Amino acid sequence: MLEIGSFLSDRYEILSKVGAGGMSDVYKAKDHILSRFVAIKVLKQEFSEDSSFVTKFRAEAQSAAGLEHPNIVNIYDVGSENGLYYIVMEYVEGITLKTYIEKKGQLSFKESASIAIQVARGIEAAHNKNIIHRDIKPQNIIISTDGKVKVTDFGIAKATSSNTISSDVMGSVHYASPEQARNGFVDGRSDIYSLGIVMFEMVTGRVPFDGDTTVAVALQHLQEEIARPSIYAPDLPISFEKIILKCTQKTPDRRYQTIEELLTDIRRSLAHPDEDFVTIAPLVDGGKTKVISPDELDKIKEGRGVAEDLNDDDIDADNGDEYADDEDDDDEYDESLLDDDDDEEDDDDDDDGKLLNPKMDKAITIMGIVTAVIIVIVIIYLALSVAGVFKFGGKKNSESQQTESQTQTESESESETQTETEGQMIDIRGMSVEDAQKAVDRLKLDLTVFAFETKQSDEKDGTILEQDVKAGDTVKRGSQINVVIAGKGDSTSEMVKIPSVIGKTKSSAKSTLESAGFSVTFEYGDYN
């Protein structure tokens, strides 16, 4: 434990301890080089000598360091000193969403939707970099004093280069998806499930599943259907209720497939709360309840999926748990643990090995025929393979094609992102300002054509003579294109200067602009 007033790397002065998790402590500190407050997460001394824990601790910084988004706590620095390993991150003045819910009891629909949008945008930024958070819960969501919502603690997140990964650790069990509970495959839809549980807790003031042990809670995630939130929040709009229910489906294929889809529906719900527009795919197996046998339950208790050491009572609410011990990383549960138990025939055999009845004789005959057919098919396949009709290595080729396809998809995604933020300017000379505005609108870059100077010309009044961003030059989204137009003015026409209103209130900004001779209207974009 660091002493108050001590320094790390002759730069960070420790001011106070603000939280503690399973593997690390969190301190408020002052960066004396950049003169700002920061939060420092320090690996506990008892774990710093264990290389596996140190590797996980560094992995947290590596996962989150590349994420820069207004709804994610930024990572500034990572280092070690005298056997202490630490991560320096943005210090957010505020409280966790967990504390906020406990204080208010239940949040309103609009407040819950607004918080969910900001959390989803932070998760979306991580998913776009192939990082799955895996531990979305109110304890890892901070509401700053200025109302900004930020996602923190990527302690068990993992960067991936493929669409799905195998989970070897699990976040807090109250918010863990069914696939995490059984140690199955985890992808972005697992974060969507956890966010759905968080939304449920915001509007109802309670978690949908609770129990005395982590095993009991995990089994509820696996077997029991979530209650309709409107049972506890009667005024909840149907659209938001169905959004929560779709997020928390047991089967990932029945949830939202991307955070973008979820964001679209939440925004639509804010605009049309009583509209029943959310569609949930039907169950493919008729909705039968999955039953876990006692033997399989014992396996789950012994395995990593619902480890008994992940008990929320041992977790500080302001920081959340950090890492789960994964000495049994290689142990995975078979997907069949959730399947219905197959009925086994209880046929008795004679001690002398005689067949009991003609039915068994018939069954053996049929099995013999099936076996013979399979052998013939294998022989034919091998013969054709030798002849060159079939080629081996199909799996490898398939994997190669999949990698190429994925690379192409990522490249296209980067290209689309580039197109959204900047593009090439077009030639608008010879057009009127109105026609030019329509032309640049087709670039979908939110450009504004502004006539700042008038010159005498033989051209028709209002015709654009010059533009400050030439055709073919790169222009950023939201830029203003200044143009010179033909008119009755002269070459010494005075440039119109727009007064700065940055940082002013709406009324003050309006007054300032109107005093300068401008007509003012306000438009609002998406909630941020």
Coordinates of C-alpha atoms in Angstrom, one line a residue:
M1 CA 0.0 0.0 0.0
L2 CA 1.3 3.4 -1.0
E3 CA 1.7 6.1 1.7
I4 CA -0.2 9.4 1.3
G5 CA 2.3 12.0 0.2
S6 CA 4.7 9.6 -1.5
F7 CA 5.7 9.9 -5.2
L8 CA 5.8 7.4 -8.1
S9 CA 8.4 8.0 -10.7
D10 CA 9.2 11.4 -9.2
R11 CA 6.1 12.6 -10.9
Y12 CA 2.8 11.4 -9.3
E13 CA 2.1 12.5 -5.8
I14 CA -0.3 10.1 -3.9
L15 CA -3.1 12.2 -2.4
S16 CA -5.7 9.6 -1.2
K17 CA -7.0 6.1 -1.7
V18 CA -10.3 6.0 -3.5
G19 CA -11.1 2.4 -4.1
A20 CA -9.9 -1.3 -3.9
G21 CA -10.6 -4.3 -6.0
G22 CA -9.7 -8.0 -5.9
M23 CA -6.2 -7.5 -7.3
S24 CA -5.4 -3.7 -7.1
D25 CA -5.9 -0.5 -5.2
V26 CA -6.8 2.8 -6.7
Y27 CA -5.4 6.2 -5.6
K28 CA -6.1 9.8 -6.4
A29 CA -2.8 11.5 -7.3
K30 CA -1.4 14.7 -8.8
D31 CA 0.7 14.7 -12.0
H32 CA 3.3 17.4 -11.2
I33 CA 4.6 17.5 -14.8
L34 CA 1.2 18.2 -16.4
S35 CA -0.3 19.7 -13.3
R36 CA -3.5 17.6 -13.3
F37 CA -5.2 15.1 -11.1
V38 CA -5.1 11.4 -12.1
A39 CA -6.2 8.0 -10.8
I40 CA -3.5 5.4 -10.3
K41 CA -4.3 1.7 -10.2
V42 CA -1.6 -0.2 -8.3
L43 CA -1.3 -4.0 -8.3
K44 CA -1.4 -5.3 -4.7
Q45 CA 2.0 -6.3 -3.3
E46 CA 1.0 -9.9 -2.7
F47 CA 0.3 -10.4 -6.5
S48 CA 3.2 -8.3 -7.9
E49 CA 5.6 -11.2 -7.7
D50 CA 3.4 -13.5 -9.7
S51 CA 4.2 -13.2 -13.4
S52 CA 0.7 -14.3 -14.5
F53 CA -1.0 -11.5 -12.5
V54 CA 1.5 -9.0 -13.7
T55 CA 0.8 -10.0 -17.3
K56 CA -2.9 -9.6 -16.8
F57 CA -2.4 -6.2 -15.1
R58 CA -0.4 -5.0 -18.1
A59 CA -2.9 -6.4 -20.5
E60 CA -5.5 -4.1 -19.0
A61 CA -3.5 -1.1 -20.0
Q62 CA -2.7 -2.5 -23.4
S63 CA -6.4 -3.2 -24.1
A64 CA -7.6 0.2 -23.0
A65 CA -4.7 2.5 -24.0
G66 CA -5.8 2.6 -27.6
L67 CA -9.3 3.6 -26.7
E68 CA -10.0 7.3 -26.9
H69 CA -13.6 8.2 -26.5
P70 CA -15.6 10.7 -24.4
N71 CA -17.5 7.8 -22.8
I72 CA -14.4 5.8 -21.8
V73 CA -11.9 6.5 -19.0
N74 CA -8.7 7.3 -20.8
I75 CA -5.4 5.6 -20.0
Y76 CA -2.4 8.0 -19.7
D77 CA 0.6 5.9 -18.6
V78 CA 1.8 2.5 -17.3
G79 CA 4.9 1.7 -15.4
S80 CA 6.6 0.0 -12.5
E81 CA 8.8 1.1 -9.6
N82 CA 10.4 -0.8 -6.8
G83 CA 8.3 -3.9 -7.5
L84 CA 5.0 -1.9 -7.8
Y85 CA 3.1 -2.1 -11.1
Y86 CA 0.7 0.7 -11.9
I87 CA -1.5 2.3 -14.5
V88 CA -2.2 6.0 -14.7
M89 CA -5.6 7.0 -15.9
E90 CA -8.1 9.8 -16.2
Y91 CA -9.5 10.9 -12.8
V92 CA -13.2 11.4 -13.0
E93 CA -14.9 13.4 -10.3
G94 CA -18.2 11.7 -9.7
I95 CA -19.9 8.5 -8.4
T96 CA -20.5 5.1 -9.9
L97 CA -23.8 4.2 -11.5
K98 CA -24.3 1.6 -8.7
T99 CA -24.2 4.3 -6.0
Y100 CA -26.4 6.5 -8.1
I101 CA -29.1 3.8 -8.4
E102 CA -28.9 3.0 -4.7
K103 CA -29.5 6.7 -3.9
K104 CA -32.4 7.2 -6.3
G105 CA -33.9 3.7 -6.0
Q106 CA -35.3 3.7 -9.6
L107 CA -34.3 5.9 -12.5
S108 CA -36.9 7.4 -15.0
F109 CA -37.2 6.0 -18.5
K110 CA -35.6 9.1 -20.1
E111 CA -32.7 9.2 -17.7
S112 CA -32.0 5.4 -18.0
A113 CA -32.1 5.7 -21.8
S114 CA -29.7 8.7 -21.8
I115 CA -27.3 6.8 -19.6
A116 CA -27.6 3.6 -21.7
I117 CA -26.8 5.6 -24.9
Q118 CA -23.6 7.0 -23.4
V119 CA -22.5 3.6 -22.1
A120 CA -23.4 1.9 -25.4
R121 CA -21.3 4.5 -27.3
G122 CA -18.3 3.7 -25.1
I123 CA -18.8 0.0 -25.7
E124 CA -19.2 0.6 -29.4
A125 CA -15.8 2.3 -29.5
A126 CA -14.2 -0.7 -27.8
H127 CA -16.0 -3.2 -30.1
N128 CA -14.8 -1.2 -33.2
K129 CA -11.2 -2.0 -32.0
N130 CA -12.1 -5.7 -31.4
I131 CA -12.1 -5.3 -27.6
I132 CA -14.8 -7.0 -25.6
H133 CA -15.2 -5.5 -22.1
R134 CA -16.7 -8.6 -20.5
D135 CA -17.4 -6.9 -17.2
I136 CA -20.1 -4.3 -17.9
K137 CA -21.8 -3.5 -14.6
P138 CA -22.9 -0.3 -12.7
Q139 CA -19.7 -0.4 -10.6
N140 CA -17.7 0.0 -13.8
I141 CA -19.8 3.0 -15.0
I142 CA -19.0 6.4 -13.6
I143 CA -21.3 9.5 -13.8
S144 CA -19.2 12.6 -13.5
T145 CA -20.3 15.8 -11.8
D146 CA -21.0 17.4 -15.2
G147 CA -23.3 14.5 -16.2
K148 CA -20.9 12.7 -18.5
V149 CA -21.1 8.9 -18.4
K150 CA -17.8 6.9 -18.7
V151 CA -17.0 3.2 -18.8
T152 CA -14.0 2.1 -16.9
D153 CA -12.1 -1.0 -15.8
F154 CA -11.1 -3.1 -18.8
G155 CA -9.5 -5.5 -16.3
I156 CA -10.8 -8.6 -18.1
A157 CA -11.2 -7.2 -21.5
K158 CA -9.2 -8.9 -24.3
A159 CA -8.3 -7.5 -27.7
T160 CA -9.1 -10.0 -30.5
S161 CA -8.5 -10.3 -34.2
S162 CA -11.5 -12.4 -34.9
N163 CA -15.3 -12.2 -34.3
T164 CA -15.5 -14.5 -31.3
I165 CA -13.2 -15.5 -28.5
S166 CA -13.2 -18.2 -25.8
S167 CA -13.7 -16.7 -22.4
D168 CA -11.4 -17.9 -19.6
V169 CA -12.6 -15.5 -16.9
M170 CA -16.0 -14.1 -15.9
G171 CA -17.1 -10.7 -14.6
S172 CA -19.5 -10.1 -11.7
V173 CA -22.0 -12.9 -11.8
H174 CA -25.1 -10.7 -11.4
Y175 CA -24.4 -9.2 -14.9
A176 CA -22.7 -12.1 -16.6
S177 CA -24.2 -13.5 -19.8
P178 CA -25.2 -17.2 -20.0
E179 CA -22.2 -18.0 -22.2
Q180 CA -19.9 -16.4 -19.6
A181 CA -21.5 -18.4 -16.8
R182 CA -20.8 -21.7 -18.6
N183 CA -17.4 -20.5 -19.9
G184 CA -18.5 -20.6 -23.5
F185 CA -17.6 -18.4 -26.5
V186 CA -17.9 -14.7 -25.8
D187 CA -18.3 -11.8 -28.3
G188 CA -19.8 -8.3 -28.4
R189 CA -23.3 -9.7 -27.8
S190 CA -22.2 -10.7 -24.2
D191 CA -21.6 -7.0 -23.5
I192 CA -25.0 -6.3 -24.9
Y193 CA -26.5 -8.8 -22.4
S194 CA -24.7 -7.2 -19.5
L195 CA -25.9 -3.8 -20.6
G196 CA -29.4 -5.1 -20.7
I197 CA -29.1 -6.2 -17.1
V198 CA -27.8 -2.8 -16.2
M199 CA -30.8 -1.1 -17.9
F200 CA -33.1 -3.5 -16.0
E201 CA -31.5 -2.4 -12.7
M202 CA -31.8 1.3 -13.6
V203 CA -35.5 1.2 -14.3
T204 CA -36.5 -1.2 -11.5
G205 CA -33.8 -0.5 -8.8
R206 CA -33.0 -4.3 -8.5
V207 CA -31.1 -7.0 -10.4
P208 CA -33.2 -9.6 -12.1
F209 CA -31.4 -12.6 -10.6
D210 CA -30.1 -12.9 -7.1
G211 CA -29.0 -15.6 -4.7
D212 CA -26.8 -16.6 -1.8
T213 CA -24.0 -17.9 -3.9
T214 CA -22.5 -17.1 -7.3
V215 CA -23.4 -20.6 -8.5
A216 CA -27.1 -19.9 -7.7
V217 CA -27.1 -16.6 -9.6
A218 CA -25.3 -18.1 -12.6
L219 CA -27.8 -21.0 -12.8
Q220 CA -30.6 -18.4 -13.0
H221 CA -28.9 -16.7 -15.9
L222 CA -28.7 -20.1 -17.6
Q223 CA -32.1 -21.5 -16.9
E224 CA -34.7 -18.8 -15.8
E225 CA -36.4 -16.2 -18.0
I226 CA -36.0 -12.6 -16.9
A227 CA -39.0 -10.9 -15.4
R228 CA -40.7 -8.1 -17.4
P229 CA -39.3 -4.8 -16.0
S230 CA -42.8 -3.3 -16.1
I231 CA -43.7 -5.6 -13.1
Y232 CA -41.5 -3.3 -11.0
A233 CA -41.8 -0.1 -13.1
P234 CA -45.5 0.1 -14.3
D235 CA -44.9 3.4 -16.2
L236 CA -42.1 1.9 -18.3
P237 CA -42.8 2.4 -22.0
I238 CA -43.3 -0.8 -24.0
S239 CA -40.5 0.1 -26.4
F240 CA -37.9 0.3 -23.7
E241 CA -39.1 -2.8 -21.9
K242 CA -38.8 -4.8 -25.1
I243 CA -35.3 -3.4 -25.8
I244 CA -34.2 -4.7 -22.3
L245 CA -35.9 -8.1 -23.0
K246 CA -34.1 -8.4 -26.4
C247 CA -30.7 -7.5 -24.9
T248 CA -31.1 -10.2 -22.2
Q249 CA -32.2 -13.2 -24.4
K250 CA -30.4 -16.4 -23.3
T251 CA -29.3 -17.2 -26.9
P252 CA -26.9 -14.6 -28.4
D253 CA -28.6 -14.9 -31.9
R254 CA -31.9 -13.6 -30.4
R255 CA -30.2 -10.4 -29.0
Y256 CA -29.1 -7.3 -30.8
Q257 CA -26.2 -8.4 -33.0
T258 CA -24.3 -5.1 -32.7
I259 CA -24.3 -2.1 -30.4
E260 CA -25.2 0.1 -33.4
E261 CA -28.5 -1.8 -33.7
L262 CA -29.2 -1.3 -30.0
L263 CA -28.4 2.5 -30.1
T264 CA -30.8 2.9 -33.0
D265 CA -33.6 1.4 -31.1
I266 CA -32.9 3.3 -27.9
R267 CA -32.9 6.6 -29.8
R268 CA -36.2 5.6 -31.5
S269 CA -37.6 4.7 -28.1
L270 CA -36.8 8.2 -26.8
A271 CA -38.7 9.7 -29.8
H272 CA -41.6 7.2 -29.8
P273 CA -41.7 5.6 -26.4
D274 CA -45.1 4.0 -26.8
E275 CA -44.5 2.5 -30.2
D276 CA -44.1 -1.3 -30.3
F277 CA -41.4 -1.6 -32.9
V278 CA -38.8 -4.0 -31.2
T279 CA -38.8 -7.5 -32.8
I280 CA -37.4 -10.5 -30.9
A281 CA -36.7 -13.6 -32.9
P282 CA -38.8 -16.7 -31.9
L283 CA -37.2 -19.6 -30.1
V284 CA -36.1 -22.3 -32.5
D285 CA -36.7 -25.1 -30.0
G286 CA -40.2 -24.1 -29.0
G287 CA -39.1 -22.4 -25.8
K288 CA -38.3 -25.6 -23.8
T289 CA -36.6 -25.0 -20.5
K290 CA -33.0 -26.4 -20.4
V291 CA -32.4 -28.7 -17.5
I292 CA -29.0 -29.2 -15.8
S293 CA -28.4 -32.5 -14.1
P294 CA -26.8 -32.8 -10.6
D295 CA -23.6 -34.2 -12.1
E296 CA -23.4 -31.3 -14.5
L297 CA -24.1 -28.9 -11.7
D298 CA -21.1 -30.3 -9.8
K299 CA -19.0 -29.7 -12.9
I300 CA -20.0 -26.1 -13.0
K301 CA -19.3 -25.6 -9.3
E302 CA -15.8 -27.0 -9.8
G303 CA -15.1 -25.1 -13.0
R304 CA -14.2 -21.5 -13.9
G305 CA -17.6 -20.5 -15.2
V306 CA -19.2 -19.6 -11.9
A307 CA -16.2 -19.5 -9.5
E308 CA -17.1 -19.1 -5.9
D309 CA -14.4 -16.5 -5.3
L310 CA -16.4 -14.0 -7.5
N311 CA -18.6 -12.8 -4.6
D312 CA -19.8 -9.2 -4.9
D313 CA -19.7 -8.8 -1.1
D314 CA -15.9 -8.7 -1.4
I315 CA -15.9 -6.0 -4.1
D316 CA -15.7 -2.3 -3.4
A317 CA -18.6 -0.6 -5.2
D318 CA -16.4 2.3 -6.4
N319 CA -14.0 0.2 -8.2
G320 CA -15.3 -3.3 -8.9
D321 CA -13.4 -6.6 -9.1
E322 CA -10.2 -6.7 -11.0
Y323 CA -9.2 -10.2 -12.1
A324 CA -10.3 -13.7 -11.4
D325 CA -7.8 -16.5 -10.8
D326 CA -7.5 -18.6 -13.9
E327 CA -5.2 -21.5 -13.0
D328 CA -7.7 -23.7 -14.9
D329 CA -7.6 -21.6 -18.0
D330 CA -7.6 -24.7 -20.2
D331 CA -10.8 -26.1 -18.7
E332 CA -13.9 -25.4 -20.8
Y333 CA -17.4 -26.6 -20.5
D334 CA -19.0 -28.6 -23.3
E335 CA -21.9 -26.9 -24.9
S336 CA -24.0 -29.9 -24.2
L337 CA -24.2 -29.0 -20.5
L338 CA -27.3 -26.9 -21.4
D339 CA -28.9 -29.6 -23.6
D340 CA -31.8 -31.7 -22.4
D341 CA -30.6 -35.0 -20.9
D342 CA -30.9 -37.8 -23.4
D343 CA -33.0 -40.7 -22.4
E344 CA -31.0 -43.8 -22.0
E345 CA -32.4 -47.2 -22.7
D346 CA -32.3 -49.5 -19.7
D347 CA -32.0 -52.8 -21.5
D348 CA -30.8 -55.7 -19.4
D349 CA -28.4 -58.2 -20.8
D350 CA -28.3 -61.9 -20.0
D351 CA -25.3 -63.1 -18.1
D352 CA -24.7 -65.6 -20.9
G353 CA -24.5 -62.8 -23.5
K354 CA -27.8 -64.0 -25.2
L355 CA -30.0 -61.4 -27.0
L356 CA -33.1 -60.5 -24.9
N357 CA -35.6 -60.1 -27.7
P358 CA -36.1 -59.7 -31.5
K359 CA -36.2 -55.9 -31.2
M360 CA -32.5 -55.8 -30.1
D361 CA -31.6 -58.2 -32.9
K362 CA -33.3 -55.9 -35.4
A363 CA -31.5 -52.9 -34.0
I364 CA -28.1 -54.6 -34.3
T365 CA -28.9 -55.5 -37.9
I366 CA -29.8 -51.9 -38.8
M367 CA -26.6 -50.7 -37.2
G368 CA -24.6 -53.1 -39.2
I369 CA -26.1 -51.9 -42.4
V370 CA -25.5 -48.3 -41.5
T371 CA -21.9 -49.1 -40.6
A372 CA -21.4 -50.9 -43.9
V373 CA -22.8 -47.9 -45.9
I374 CA -20.4 -45.5 -44.1
I375 CA -17.4 -47.7 -44.8
V376 CA -18.4 -47.8 -48.5
I377 CA -18.7 -44.0 -48.6
V378 CA -15.3 -43.6 -47.0
I379 CA -13.7 -46.0 -49.5
I380 CA -15.2 -44.1 -52.4
Y381 CA -14.1 -40.8 -51.0
L382 CA -10.5 -42.0 -50.6
A383 CA -10.5 -43.4 -54.1
L384 CA -11.7 -40.2 -55.6
S385 CA -9.2 -38.2 -53.5
V386 CA -6.3 -40.3 -54.9
A387 CA -7.7 -39.7 -58.4
G388 CA -7.5 -35.9 -57.7
V389 CA -11.3 -35.3 -57.7
F390 CA -11.2 -34.0 -54.1
K391 CA -8.3 -32.0 -52.7
F392 CA -7.3 -32.0 -49.1
G393 CA -6.4 -28.8 -47.2
G394 CA -9.9 -27.5 -47.6
K395 CA -10.0 -26.4 -44.0
K396 CA -6.8 -24.5 -44.4
N397 CA -8.0 -22.8 -47.5
S398 CA -11.2 -22.0 -45.8
E399 CA -9.3 -20.4 -42.9
S400 CA -7.2 -18.5 -45.3
Q401 CA -10.3 -17.2 -47.2
Q402 CA -11.9 -16.3 -43.8
T403 CA -8.8 -14.3 -42.8
E404 CA -8.7 -12.5 -46.2
S405 CA -12.4 -11.8 -45.9
Q406 CA -11.9 -10.4 -42.4
T407 CA -9.0 -8.3 -43.5
Q408 CA -11.0 -6.9 -46.3
T409 CA -13.9 -6.2 -44.0
E410 CA -11.7 -4.4 -41.5
S411 CA -10.1 -2.4 -44.4
E412 CA -13.6 -1.4 -45.7
S413 CA -14.6 -0.5 -42.2
E414 CA -11.6 1.8 -41.8
S415 CA -12.3 3.3 -45.2
E416 CA -15.9 4.0 -44.3
T417 CA -14.8 5.7 -41.1
Q418 CA -12.3 7.8 -43.0
T419 CA -15.1 8.8 -45.4
E420 CA -17.4 9.8 -42.6
T421 CA -14.8 12.2 -41.1
E422 CA -13.2 13.8 -44.2
G423 CA -13.4 13.8 -48.0
Q424 CA -12.4 15.6 -51.2
M425 CA -13.7 19.0 -52.0
I426 CA -15.6 19.6 -55.3
D427 CA -15.4 22.6 -57.6
I428 CA -18.3 25.0 -56.8
R429 CA -17.2 28.0 -58.8
G430 CA -19.8 29.3 -61.2
M431 CA -22.6 28.2 -59.0
S432 CA -24.9 30.3 -56.8
V433 CA -24.3 29.9 -53.0
E434 CA -27.6 28.0 -52.7
D435 CA -26.7 25.6 -55.5
A436 CA -23.2 25.1 -54.1
Q437 CA -24.7 24.3 -50.6
K438 CA -26.9 21.6 -52.2
A439 CA -23.8 20.2 -54.1
V440 CA -21.6 19.9 -50.9
D441 CA -24.5 18.5 -49.0
R442 CA -24.3 15.4 -51.2
L443 CA -20.8 14.8 -49.8
K444 CA -22.5 14.2 -46.4
L445 CA -19.7 16.0 -44.5
D446 CA -21.9 18.7 -42.9
L447 CA -20.1 21.5 -44.9
T448 CA -21.3 25.1 -44.9
V449 CA -20.8 27.4 -47.9
F450 CA -20.3 31.0 -46.6
A451 CA -20.0 34.1 -48.8
F452 CA -17.5 36.3 -47.0
E453 CA -16.6 38.7 -49.8
T454 CA -18.2 40.4 -52.8
K455 CA -16.3 41.4 -55.9
Q456 CA -17.3 43.2 -59.1
S457 CA -17.5 40.8 -62.0
D458 CA -19.0 40.2 -65.4
E459 CA -20.6 37.1 -63.9
K460 CA -24.2 37.2 -62.7
D461 CA -24.7 38.6 -59.2
G462 CA -24.3 35.9 -56.5
T463 CA -22.1 33.6 -58.7
I464 CA -19.2 32.0 -56.8
L465 CA -15.9 33.3 -58.2
E466 CA -13.4 31.8 -55.7
Q467 CA -13.3 29.2 -53.0
D468 CA -10.8 28.9 -50.2
V469 CA -10.7 25.0 -50.3
K470 CA -9.9 24.1 -53.8
A471 CA -11.4 21.1 -55.7
G472 CA -9.6 17.9 -54.8
D473 CA -8.2 19.1 -51.5
T474 CA -9.1 17.2 -48.3
V475 CA -11.8 18.8 -46.2
K476 CA -12.8 17.7 -42.7
R477 CA -16.4 17.1 -41.6
G478 CA -18.2 20.2 -40.4
S479 CA -15.8 22.7 -42.1
Q480 CA -16.9 26.1 -43.5
I481 CA -16.1 26.7 -47.2
N482 CA -15.5 30.4 -47.6
V483 CA -16.3 31.8 -51.1
V484 CA -16.1 35.1 -53.0
I485 CA -19.2 36.0 -55.0
A486 CA -19.9 38.4 -57.9
G487 CA -21.9 41.5 -56.9
K488 CA -21.9 45.2 -56.8
G489 CA -19.1 45.5 -54.3
D490 CA -15.5 46.1 -55.2
S491 CA -12.2 44.3 -54.7
T492 CA -11.8 46.0 -51.3
S493 CA -15.1 44.7 -49.9
E494 CA -14.9 44.1 -46.2
M495 CA -14.8 40.5 -44.9
V496 CA -17.7 39.7 -42.6
K497 CA -16.4 38.4 -39.3
I498 CA -18.5 36.1 -37.1
P499 CA -18.0 36.8 -33.4
S500 CA -16.9 33.8 -31.2
V501 CA -19.6 32.4 -28.9
I502 CA -17.7 29.4 -27.7
G503 CA -18.4 28.8 -24.0
K504 CA -21.4 31.1 -23.9
T505 CA -24.9 30.2 -22.9
K506 CA -27.5 29.9 -25.6
S507 CA -29.2 33.3 -24.7
S508 CA -25.8 35.1 -24.5
A509 CA -24.7 33.6 -27.8
K510 CA -27.9 34.6 -29.5
S511 CA -27.6 38.2 -28.2
T512 CA -24.0 38.5 -29.3
L513 CA -24.7 37.2 -32.8
E514 CA -27.8 39.3 -33.3
S515 CA -25.9 42.4 -32.2
A516 CA -23.4 41.7 -35.0
G517 CA -26.3 41.6 -37.5
F518 CA -26.9 37.9 -37.8
S519 CA -30.1 36.0 -37.7
V520 CA -29.9 33.1 -35.2
T521 CA -31.5 29.6 -35.1
F522 CA -30.5 26.6 -33.1
E523 CA -30.3 23.0 -34.2
Y524 CA -29.6 20.0 -32.0
G525 CA -27.8 16.8 -32.9
D526 CA -27.7 13.3 -31.3
Y527 CA -27.4 13.1 -27.5
N528 CA -23.8 12.8 -26.5

